[in-house]
mmCIF file with all atom_site columns, C-alpha atoms in Angstrom:
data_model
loop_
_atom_site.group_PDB
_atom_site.id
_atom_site.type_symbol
_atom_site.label_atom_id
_atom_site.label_alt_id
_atom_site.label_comp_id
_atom_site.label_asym_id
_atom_site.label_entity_id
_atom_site.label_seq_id
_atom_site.pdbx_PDB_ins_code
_atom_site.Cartn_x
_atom_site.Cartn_y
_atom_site.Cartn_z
_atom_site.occupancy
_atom_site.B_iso_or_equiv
_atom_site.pdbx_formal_charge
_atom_site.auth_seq_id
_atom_site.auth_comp_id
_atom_site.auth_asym_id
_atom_site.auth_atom_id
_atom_site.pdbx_PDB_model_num
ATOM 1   C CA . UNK A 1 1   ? 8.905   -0.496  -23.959 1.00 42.00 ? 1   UNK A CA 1
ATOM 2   C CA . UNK A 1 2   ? 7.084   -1.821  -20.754 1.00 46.00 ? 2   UNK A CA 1
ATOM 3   C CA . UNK A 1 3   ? 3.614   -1.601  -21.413 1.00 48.00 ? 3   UNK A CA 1
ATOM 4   C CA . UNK A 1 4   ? 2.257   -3.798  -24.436 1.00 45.00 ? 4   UNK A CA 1
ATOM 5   C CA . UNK A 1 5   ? -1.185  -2.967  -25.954 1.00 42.00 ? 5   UNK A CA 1
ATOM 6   C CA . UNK A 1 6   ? -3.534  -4.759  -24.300 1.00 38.00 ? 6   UNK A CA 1
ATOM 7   C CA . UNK A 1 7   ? -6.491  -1.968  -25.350 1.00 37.00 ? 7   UNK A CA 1
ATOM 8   C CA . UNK A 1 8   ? -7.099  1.000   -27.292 1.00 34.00 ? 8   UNK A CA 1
ATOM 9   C CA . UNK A 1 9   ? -9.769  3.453   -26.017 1.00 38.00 ? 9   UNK A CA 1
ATOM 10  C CA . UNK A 1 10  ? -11.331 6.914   -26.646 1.00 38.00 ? 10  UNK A CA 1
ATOM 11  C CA . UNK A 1 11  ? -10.790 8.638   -23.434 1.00 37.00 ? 11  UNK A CA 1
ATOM 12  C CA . UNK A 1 12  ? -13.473 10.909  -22.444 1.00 39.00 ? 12  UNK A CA 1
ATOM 13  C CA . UNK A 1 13  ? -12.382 14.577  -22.133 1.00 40.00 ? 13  UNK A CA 1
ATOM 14  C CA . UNK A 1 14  ? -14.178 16.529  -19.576 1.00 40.00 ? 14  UNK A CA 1
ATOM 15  C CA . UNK A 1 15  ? -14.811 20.393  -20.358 1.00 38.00 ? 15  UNK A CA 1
ATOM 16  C CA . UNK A 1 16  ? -17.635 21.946  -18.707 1.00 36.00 ? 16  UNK A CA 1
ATOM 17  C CA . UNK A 1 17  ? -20.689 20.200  -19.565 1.00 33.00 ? 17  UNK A CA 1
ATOM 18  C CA . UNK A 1 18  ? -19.699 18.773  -22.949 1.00 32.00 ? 18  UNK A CA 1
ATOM 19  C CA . UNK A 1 19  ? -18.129 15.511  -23.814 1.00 31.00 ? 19  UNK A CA 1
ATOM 20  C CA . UNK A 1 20  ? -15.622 14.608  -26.405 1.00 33.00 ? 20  UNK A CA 1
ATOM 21  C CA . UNK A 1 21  ? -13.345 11.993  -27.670 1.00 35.00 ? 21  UNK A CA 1
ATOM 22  C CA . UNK A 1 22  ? -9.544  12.492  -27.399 1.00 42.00 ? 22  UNK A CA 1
ATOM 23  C CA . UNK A 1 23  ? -6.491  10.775  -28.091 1.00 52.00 ? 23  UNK A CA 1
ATOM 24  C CA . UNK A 1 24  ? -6.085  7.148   -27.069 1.00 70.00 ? 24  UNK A CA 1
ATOM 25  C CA . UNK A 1 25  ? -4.264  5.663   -24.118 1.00 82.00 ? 25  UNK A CA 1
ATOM 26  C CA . UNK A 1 26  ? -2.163  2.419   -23.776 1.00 92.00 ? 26  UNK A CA 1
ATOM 27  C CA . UNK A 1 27  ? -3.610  0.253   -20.599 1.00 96.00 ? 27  UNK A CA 1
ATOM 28  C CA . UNK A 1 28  ? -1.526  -2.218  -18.927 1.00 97.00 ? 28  UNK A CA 1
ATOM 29  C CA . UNK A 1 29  ? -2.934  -5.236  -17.275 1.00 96.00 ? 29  UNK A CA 1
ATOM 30  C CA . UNK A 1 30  ? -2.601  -6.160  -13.681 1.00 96.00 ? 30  UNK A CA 1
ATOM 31  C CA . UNK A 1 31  ? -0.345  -9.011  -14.453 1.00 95.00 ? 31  UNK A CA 1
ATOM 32  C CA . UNK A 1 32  ? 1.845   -7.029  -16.230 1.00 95.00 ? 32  UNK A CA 1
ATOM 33  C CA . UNK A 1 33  ? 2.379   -4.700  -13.132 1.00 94.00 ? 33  UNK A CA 1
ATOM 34  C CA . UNK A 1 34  ? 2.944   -7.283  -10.485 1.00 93.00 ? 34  UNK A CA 1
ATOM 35  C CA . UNK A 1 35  ? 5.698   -8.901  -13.044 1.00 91.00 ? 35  UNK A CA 1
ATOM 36  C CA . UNK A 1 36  ? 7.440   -5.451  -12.997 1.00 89.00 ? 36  UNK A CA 1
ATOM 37  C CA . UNK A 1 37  ? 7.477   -5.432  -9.597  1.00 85.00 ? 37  UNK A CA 1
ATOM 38  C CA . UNK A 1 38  ? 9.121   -9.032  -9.123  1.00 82.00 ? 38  UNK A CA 1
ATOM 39  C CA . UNK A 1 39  ? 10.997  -8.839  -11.977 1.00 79.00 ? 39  UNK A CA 1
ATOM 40  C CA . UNK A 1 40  ? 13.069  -5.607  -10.665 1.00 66.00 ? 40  UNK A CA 1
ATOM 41  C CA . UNK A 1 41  ? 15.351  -5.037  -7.551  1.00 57.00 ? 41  UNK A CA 1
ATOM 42  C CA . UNK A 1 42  ? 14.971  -1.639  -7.352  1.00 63.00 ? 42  UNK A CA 1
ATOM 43  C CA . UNK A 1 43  ? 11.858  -0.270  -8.928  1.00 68.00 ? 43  UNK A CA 1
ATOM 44  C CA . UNK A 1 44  ? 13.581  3.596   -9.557  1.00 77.00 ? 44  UNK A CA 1
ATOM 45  C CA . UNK A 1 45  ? 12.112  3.110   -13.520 1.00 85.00 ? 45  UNK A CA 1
ATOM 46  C CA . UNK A 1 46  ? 8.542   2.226   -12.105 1.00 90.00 ? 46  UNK A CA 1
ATOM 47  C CA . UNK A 1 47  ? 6.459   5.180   -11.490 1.00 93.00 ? 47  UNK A CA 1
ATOM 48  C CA . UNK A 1 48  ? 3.076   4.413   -9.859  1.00 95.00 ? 48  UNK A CA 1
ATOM 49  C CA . UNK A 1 49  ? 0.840   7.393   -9.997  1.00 97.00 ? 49  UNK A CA 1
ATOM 50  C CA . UNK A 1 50  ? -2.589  7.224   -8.025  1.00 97.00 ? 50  UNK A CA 1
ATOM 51  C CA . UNK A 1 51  ? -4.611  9.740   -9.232  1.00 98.00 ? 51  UNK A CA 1
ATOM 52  C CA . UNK A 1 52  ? -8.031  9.127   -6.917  1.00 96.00 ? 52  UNK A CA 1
ATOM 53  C CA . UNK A 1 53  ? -9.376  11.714  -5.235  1.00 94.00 ? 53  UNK A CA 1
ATOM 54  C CA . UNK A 1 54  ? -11.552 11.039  -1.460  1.00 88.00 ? 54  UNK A CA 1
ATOM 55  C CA . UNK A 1 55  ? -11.904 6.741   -2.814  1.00 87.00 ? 55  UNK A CA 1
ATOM 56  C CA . UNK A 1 56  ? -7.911  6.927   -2.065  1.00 87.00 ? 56  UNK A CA 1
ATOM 57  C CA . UNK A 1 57  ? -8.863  5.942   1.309   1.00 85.00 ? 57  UNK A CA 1
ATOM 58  C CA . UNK A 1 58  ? -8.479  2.143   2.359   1.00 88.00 ? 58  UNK A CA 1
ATOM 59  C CA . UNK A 1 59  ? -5.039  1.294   0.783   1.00 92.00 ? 59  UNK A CA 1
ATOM 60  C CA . UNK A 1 60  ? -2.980  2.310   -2.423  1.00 94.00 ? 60  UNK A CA 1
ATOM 61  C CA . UNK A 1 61  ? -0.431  0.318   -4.252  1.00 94.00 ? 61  UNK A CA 1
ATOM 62  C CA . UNK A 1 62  ? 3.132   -0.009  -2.519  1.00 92.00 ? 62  UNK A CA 1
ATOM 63  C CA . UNK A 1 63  ? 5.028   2.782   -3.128  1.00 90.00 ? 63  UNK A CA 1
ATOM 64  C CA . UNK A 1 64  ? 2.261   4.858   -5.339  1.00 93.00 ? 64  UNK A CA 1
ATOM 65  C CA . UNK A 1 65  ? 2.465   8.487   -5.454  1.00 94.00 ? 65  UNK A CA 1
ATOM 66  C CA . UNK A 1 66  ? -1.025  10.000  -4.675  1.00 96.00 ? 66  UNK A CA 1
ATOM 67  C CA . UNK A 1 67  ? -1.776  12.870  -6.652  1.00 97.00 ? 67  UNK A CA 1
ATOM 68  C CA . UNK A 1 68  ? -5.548  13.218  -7.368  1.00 97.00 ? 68  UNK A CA 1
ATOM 69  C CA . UNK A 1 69  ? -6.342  13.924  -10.883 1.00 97.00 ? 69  UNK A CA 1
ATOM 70  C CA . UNK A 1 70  ? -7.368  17.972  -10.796 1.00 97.00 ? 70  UNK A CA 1
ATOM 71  C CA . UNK A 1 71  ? -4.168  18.435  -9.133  1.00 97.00 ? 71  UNK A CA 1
ATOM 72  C CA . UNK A 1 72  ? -1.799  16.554  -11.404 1.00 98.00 ? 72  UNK A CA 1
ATOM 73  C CA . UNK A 1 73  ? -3.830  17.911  -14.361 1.00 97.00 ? 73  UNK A CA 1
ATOM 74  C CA . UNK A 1 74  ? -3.156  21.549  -13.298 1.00 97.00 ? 74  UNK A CA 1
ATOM 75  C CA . UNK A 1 75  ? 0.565   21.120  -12.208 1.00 97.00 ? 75  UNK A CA 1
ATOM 76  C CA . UNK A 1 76  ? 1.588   18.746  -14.357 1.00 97.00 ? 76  UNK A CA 1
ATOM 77  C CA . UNK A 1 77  ? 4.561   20.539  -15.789 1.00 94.00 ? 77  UNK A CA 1
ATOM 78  C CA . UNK A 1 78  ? 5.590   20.875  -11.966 1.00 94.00 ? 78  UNK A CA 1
ATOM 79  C CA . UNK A 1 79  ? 5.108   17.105  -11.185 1.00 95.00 ? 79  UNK A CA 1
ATOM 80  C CA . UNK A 1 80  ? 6.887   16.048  -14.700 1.00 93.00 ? 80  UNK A CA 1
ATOM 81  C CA . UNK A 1 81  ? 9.898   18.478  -14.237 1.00 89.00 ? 81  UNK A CA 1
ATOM 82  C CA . UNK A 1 82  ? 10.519  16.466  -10.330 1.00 90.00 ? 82  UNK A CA 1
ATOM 83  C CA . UNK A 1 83  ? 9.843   13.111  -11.667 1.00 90.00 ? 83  UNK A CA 1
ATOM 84  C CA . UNK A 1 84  ? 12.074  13.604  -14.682 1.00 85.00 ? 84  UNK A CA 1
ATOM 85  C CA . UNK A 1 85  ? 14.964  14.371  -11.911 1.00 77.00 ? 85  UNK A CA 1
ATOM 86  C CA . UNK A 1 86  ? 15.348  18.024  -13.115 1.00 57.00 ? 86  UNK A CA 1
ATOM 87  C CA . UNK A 1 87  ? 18.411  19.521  -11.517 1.00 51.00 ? 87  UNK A CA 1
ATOM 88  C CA . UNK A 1 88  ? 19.429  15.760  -10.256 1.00 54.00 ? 88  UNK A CA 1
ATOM 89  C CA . UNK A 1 89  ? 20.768  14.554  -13.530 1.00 53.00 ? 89  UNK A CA 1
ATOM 90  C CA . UNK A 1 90  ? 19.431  11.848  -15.263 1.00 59.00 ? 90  UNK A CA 1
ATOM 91  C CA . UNK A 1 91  ? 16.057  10.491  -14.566 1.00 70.00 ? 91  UNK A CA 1
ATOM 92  C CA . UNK A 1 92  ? 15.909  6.500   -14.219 1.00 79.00 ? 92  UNK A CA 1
ATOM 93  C CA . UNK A 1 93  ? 11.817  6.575   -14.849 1.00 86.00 ? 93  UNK A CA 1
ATOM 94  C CA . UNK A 1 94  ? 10.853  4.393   -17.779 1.00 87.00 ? 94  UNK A CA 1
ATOM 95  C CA . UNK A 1 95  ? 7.278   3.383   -16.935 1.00 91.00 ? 95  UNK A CA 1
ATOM 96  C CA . UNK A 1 96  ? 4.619   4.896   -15.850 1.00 95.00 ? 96  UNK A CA 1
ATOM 97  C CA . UNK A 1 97  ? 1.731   3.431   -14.359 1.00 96.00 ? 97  UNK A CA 1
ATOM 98  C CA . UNK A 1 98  ? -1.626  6.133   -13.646 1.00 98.00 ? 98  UNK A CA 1
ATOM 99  C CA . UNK A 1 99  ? -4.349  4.673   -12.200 1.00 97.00 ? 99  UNK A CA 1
ATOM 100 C CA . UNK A 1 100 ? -7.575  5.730   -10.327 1.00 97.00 ? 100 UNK A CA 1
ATOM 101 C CA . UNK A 1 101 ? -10.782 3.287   -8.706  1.00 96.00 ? 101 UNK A CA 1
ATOM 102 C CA . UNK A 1 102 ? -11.319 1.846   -12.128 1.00 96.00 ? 102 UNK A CA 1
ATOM 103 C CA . UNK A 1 103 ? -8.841  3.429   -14.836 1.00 96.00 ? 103 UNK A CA 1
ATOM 104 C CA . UNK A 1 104 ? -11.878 4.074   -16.718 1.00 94.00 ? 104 UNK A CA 1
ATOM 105 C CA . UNK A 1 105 ? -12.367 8.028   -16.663 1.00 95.00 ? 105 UNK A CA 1
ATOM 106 C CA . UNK A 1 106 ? -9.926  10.088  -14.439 1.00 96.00 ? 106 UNK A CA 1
ATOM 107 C CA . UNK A 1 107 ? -6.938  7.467   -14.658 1.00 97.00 ? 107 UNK A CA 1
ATOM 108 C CA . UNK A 1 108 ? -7.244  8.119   -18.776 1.00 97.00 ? 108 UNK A CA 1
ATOM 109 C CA . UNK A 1 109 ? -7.408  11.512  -18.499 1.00 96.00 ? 109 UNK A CA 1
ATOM 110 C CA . UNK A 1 110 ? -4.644  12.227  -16.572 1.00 97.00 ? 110 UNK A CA 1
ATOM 111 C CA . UNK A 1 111 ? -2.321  9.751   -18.105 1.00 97.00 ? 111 UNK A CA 1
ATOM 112 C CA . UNK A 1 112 ? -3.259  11.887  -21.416 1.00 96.00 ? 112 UNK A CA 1
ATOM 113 C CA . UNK A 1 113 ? -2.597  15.047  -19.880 1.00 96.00 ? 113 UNK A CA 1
ATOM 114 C CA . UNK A 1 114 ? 1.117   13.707  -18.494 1.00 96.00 ? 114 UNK A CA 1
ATOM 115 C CA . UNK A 1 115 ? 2.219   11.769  -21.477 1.00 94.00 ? 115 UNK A CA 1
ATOM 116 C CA . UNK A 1 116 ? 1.718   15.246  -23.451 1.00 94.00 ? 116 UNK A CA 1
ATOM 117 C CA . UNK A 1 117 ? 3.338   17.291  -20.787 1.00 93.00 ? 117 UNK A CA 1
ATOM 118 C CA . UNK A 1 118 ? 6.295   14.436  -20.410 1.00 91.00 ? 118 UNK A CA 1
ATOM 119 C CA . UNK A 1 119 ? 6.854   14.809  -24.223 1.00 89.00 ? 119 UNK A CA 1
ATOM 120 C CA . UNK A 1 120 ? 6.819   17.743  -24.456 1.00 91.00 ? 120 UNK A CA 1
ATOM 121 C CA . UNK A 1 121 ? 9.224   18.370  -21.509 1.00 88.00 ? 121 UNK A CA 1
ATOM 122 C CA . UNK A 1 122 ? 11.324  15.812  -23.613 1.00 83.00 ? 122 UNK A CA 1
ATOM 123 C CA . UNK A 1 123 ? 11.399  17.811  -27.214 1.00 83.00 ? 123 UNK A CA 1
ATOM 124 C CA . UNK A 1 124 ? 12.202  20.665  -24.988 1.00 82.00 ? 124 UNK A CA 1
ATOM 125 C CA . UNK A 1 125 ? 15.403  18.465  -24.432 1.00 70.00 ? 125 UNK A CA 1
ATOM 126 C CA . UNK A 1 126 ? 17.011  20.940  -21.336 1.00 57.00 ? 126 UNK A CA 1
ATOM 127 C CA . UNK A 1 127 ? 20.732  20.655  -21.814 1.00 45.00 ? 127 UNK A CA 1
ATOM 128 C CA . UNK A 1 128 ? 20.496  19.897  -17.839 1.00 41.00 ? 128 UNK A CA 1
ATOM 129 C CA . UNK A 1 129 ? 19.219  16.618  -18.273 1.00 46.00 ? 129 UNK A CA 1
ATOM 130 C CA . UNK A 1 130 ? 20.834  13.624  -20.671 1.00 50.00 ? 130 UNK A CA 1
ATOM 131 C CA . UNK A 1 131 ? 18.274  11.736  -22.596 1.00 52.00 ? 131 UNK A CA 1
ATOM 132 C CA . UNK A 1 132 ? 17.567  8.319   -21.584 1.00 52.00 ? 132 UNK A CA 1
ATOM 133 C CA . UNK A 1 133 ? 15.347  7.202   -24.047 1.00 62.00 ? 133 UNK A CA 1
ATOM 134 C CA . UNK A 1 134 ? 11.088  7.767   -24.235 1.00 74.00 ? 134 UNK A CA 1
ATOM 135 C CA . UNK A 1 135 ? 8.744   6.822   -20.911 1.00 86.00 ? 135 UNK A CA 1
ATOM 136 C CA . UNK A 1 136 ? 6.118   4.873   -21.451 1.00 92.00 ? 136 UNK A CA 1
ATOM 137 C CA . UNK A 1 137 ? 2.739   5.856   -19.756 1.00 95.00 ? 137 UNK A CA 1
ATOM 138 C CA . UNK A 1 138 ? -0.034  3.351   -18.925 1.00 96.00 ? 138 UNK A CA 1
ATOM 139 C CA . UNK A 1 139 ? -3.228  3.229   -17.316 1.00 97.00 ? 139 UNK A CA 1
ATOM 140 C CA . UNK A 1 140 ? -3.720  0.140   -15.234 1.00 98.00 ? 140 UNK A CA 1
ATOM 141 C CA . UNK A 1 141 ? -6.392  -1.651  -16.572 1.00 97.00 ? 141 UNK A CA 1
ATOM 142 C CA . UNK A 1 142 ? -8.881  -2.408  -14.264 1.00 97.00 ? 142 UNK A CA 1
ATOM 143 C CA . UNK A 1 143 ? -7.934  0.129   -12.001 1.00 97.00 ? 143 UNK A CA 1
ATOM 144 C CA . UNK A 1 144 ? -6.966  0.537   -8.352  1.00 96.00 ? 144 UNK A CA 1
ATOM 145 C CA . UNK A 1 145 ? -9.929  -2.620  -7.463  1.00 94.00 ? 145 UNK A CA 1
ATOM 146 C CA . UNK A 1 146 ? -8.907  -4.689  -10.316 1.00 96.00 ? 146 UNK A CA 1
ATOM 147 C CA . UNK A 1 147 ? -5.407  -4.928  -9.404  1.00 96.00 ? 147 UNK A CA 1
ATOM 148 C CA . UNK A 1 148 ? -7.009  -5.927  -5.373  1.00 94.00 ? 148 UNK A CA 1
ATOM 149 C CA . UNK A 1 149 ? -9.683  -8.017  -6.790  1.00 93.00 ? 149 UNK A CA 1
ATOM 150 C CA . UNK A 1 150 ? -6.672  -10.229 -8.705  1.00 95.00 ? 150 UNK A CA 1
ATOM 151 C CA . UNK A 1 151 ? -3.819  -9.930  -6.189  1.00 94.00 ? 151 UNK A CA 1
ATOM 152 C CA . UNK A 1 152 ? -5.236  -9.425  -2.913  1.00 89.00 ? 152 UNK A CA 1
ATOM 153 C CA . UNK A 1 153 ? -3.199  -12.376 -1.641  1.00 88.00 ? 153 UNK A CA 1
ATOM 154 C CA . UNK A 1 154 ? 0.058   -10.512 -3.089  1.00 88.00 ? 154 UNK A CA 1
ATOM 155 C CA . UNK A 1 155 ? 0.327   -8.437  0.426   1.00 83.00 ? 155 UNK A CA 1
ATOM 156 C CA . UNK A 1 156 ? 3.458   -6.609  -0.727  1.00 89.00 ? 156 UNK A CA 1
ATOM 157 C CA . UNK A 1 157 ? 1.869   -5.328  -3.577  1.00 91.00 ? 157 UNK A CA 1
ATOM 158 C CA . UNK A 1 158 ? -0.174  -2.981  -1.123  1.00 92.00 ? 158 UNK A CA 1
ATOM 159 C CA . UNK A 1 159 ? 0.356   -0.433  1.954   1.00 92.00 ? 159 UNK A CA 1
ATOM 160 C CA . UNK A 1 160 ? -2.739  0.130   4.198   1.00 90.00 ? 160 UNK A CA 1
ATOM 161 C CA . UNK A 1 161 ? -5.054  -1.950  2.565   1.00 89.00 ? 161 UNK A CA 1
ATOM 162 C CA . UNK A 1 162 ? -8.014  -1.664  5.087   1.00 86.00 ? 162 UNK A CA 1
ATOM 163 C CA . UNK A 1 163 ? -9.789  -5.102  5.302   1.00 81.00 ? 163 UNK A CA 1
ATOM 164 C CA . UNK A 1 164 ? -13.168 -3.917  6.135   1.00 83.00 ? 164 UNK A CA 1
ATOM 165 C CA . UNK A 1 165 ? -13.211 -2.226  2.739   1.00 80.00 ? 165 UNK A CA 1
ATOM 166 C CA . UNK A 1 166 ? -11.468 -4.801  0.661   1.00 78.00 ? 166 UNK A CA 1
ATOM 167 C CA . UNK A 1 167 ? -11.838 -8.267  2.517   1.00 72.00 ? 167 UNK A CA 1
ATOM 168 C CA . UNK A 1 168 ? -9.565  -10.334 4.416   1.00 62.00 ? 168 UNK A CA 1
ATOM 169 C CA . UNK A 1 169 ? -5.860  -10.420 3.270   1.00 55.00 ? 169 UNK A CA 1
ATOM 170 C CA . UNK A 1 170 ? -4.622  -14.244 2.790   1.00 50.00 ? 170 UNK A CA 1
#
């Protein structure tokens, strides 16, 4: 597996008013991403998913998929049957990366809600689709301005990273 265990943490589960404590996440650190990038010529296994909602503007992480957090958490069956390459044969994801600002509330949650959705989607084993072996799901620690705060200089990490918001690119 991709992702080691860098934390464990109680994510926060949203329902109405009330707040509880779920099931724990793995996080992955920044690091940890950028060496999956280098390390691999094509990144088909590597799923980035942004999950921010309006703070998605002023740059994302090269080749992200946006898909804010309400939206992913109500169509996630949808989102896990595409990215599992249903009807396409085999799926090459192994990784997946969720992230939001700061991976500290909505990046949780909705790496929670797709790791349950992509297992599930697994035991359901469709005869369409040959198993590949588990995905791993992470949260990027540190979030979204971690991962610029660390590797700003790493330009091809990034796609429309607005300077004015995040400082000068070296």
């Amino acid at each position: 597996r991709e992702c080691s265990v860098t934390t464990w943490t109680n994510i926060l589960e949203e329902k109405d008013d009330i707040v509880s404590c779920s099931d724990m996440v793995r996080y992955m650190r920044g690091m940890e991403l950028v060496s999956l990038f280098r390390r691999r010529r094509s990144r088909s296994d590597l799923l980035v998913v942004d999950v921010r909602d309006s703070d998605f503007v002023g740059g994302h992480i090269a080749g992200a998929v946006h898909v804010p957090k309400d939206v992913l958490v109500r169509e996630v069956e949808d989102y896990v049957r595409r990215w599992r390459g249903q009807g396409s044969g085999v799926s090459t994801v192994k990784t997946v990366v969720v992230h939001c600002m700061f991976s500290q509330v909505r990046g949780p949650k909705a790496a929670r809600v797709l790791e349950e959705a992509w297992q599930k989607a697994e035991d359901a084993g469709e005869p369409s689709r040959e198993k590949v072996g588990a995905v791993e799901v992470c949260v990027l620690e540190g979030g979204f301005a971690g991962l610029v705060e660390n590797f700003r200089s790493e330009a091809d990490l990034f796609e429309d990273l607005d300077e004015s918001q995040w400082g000068r690119i070296a």
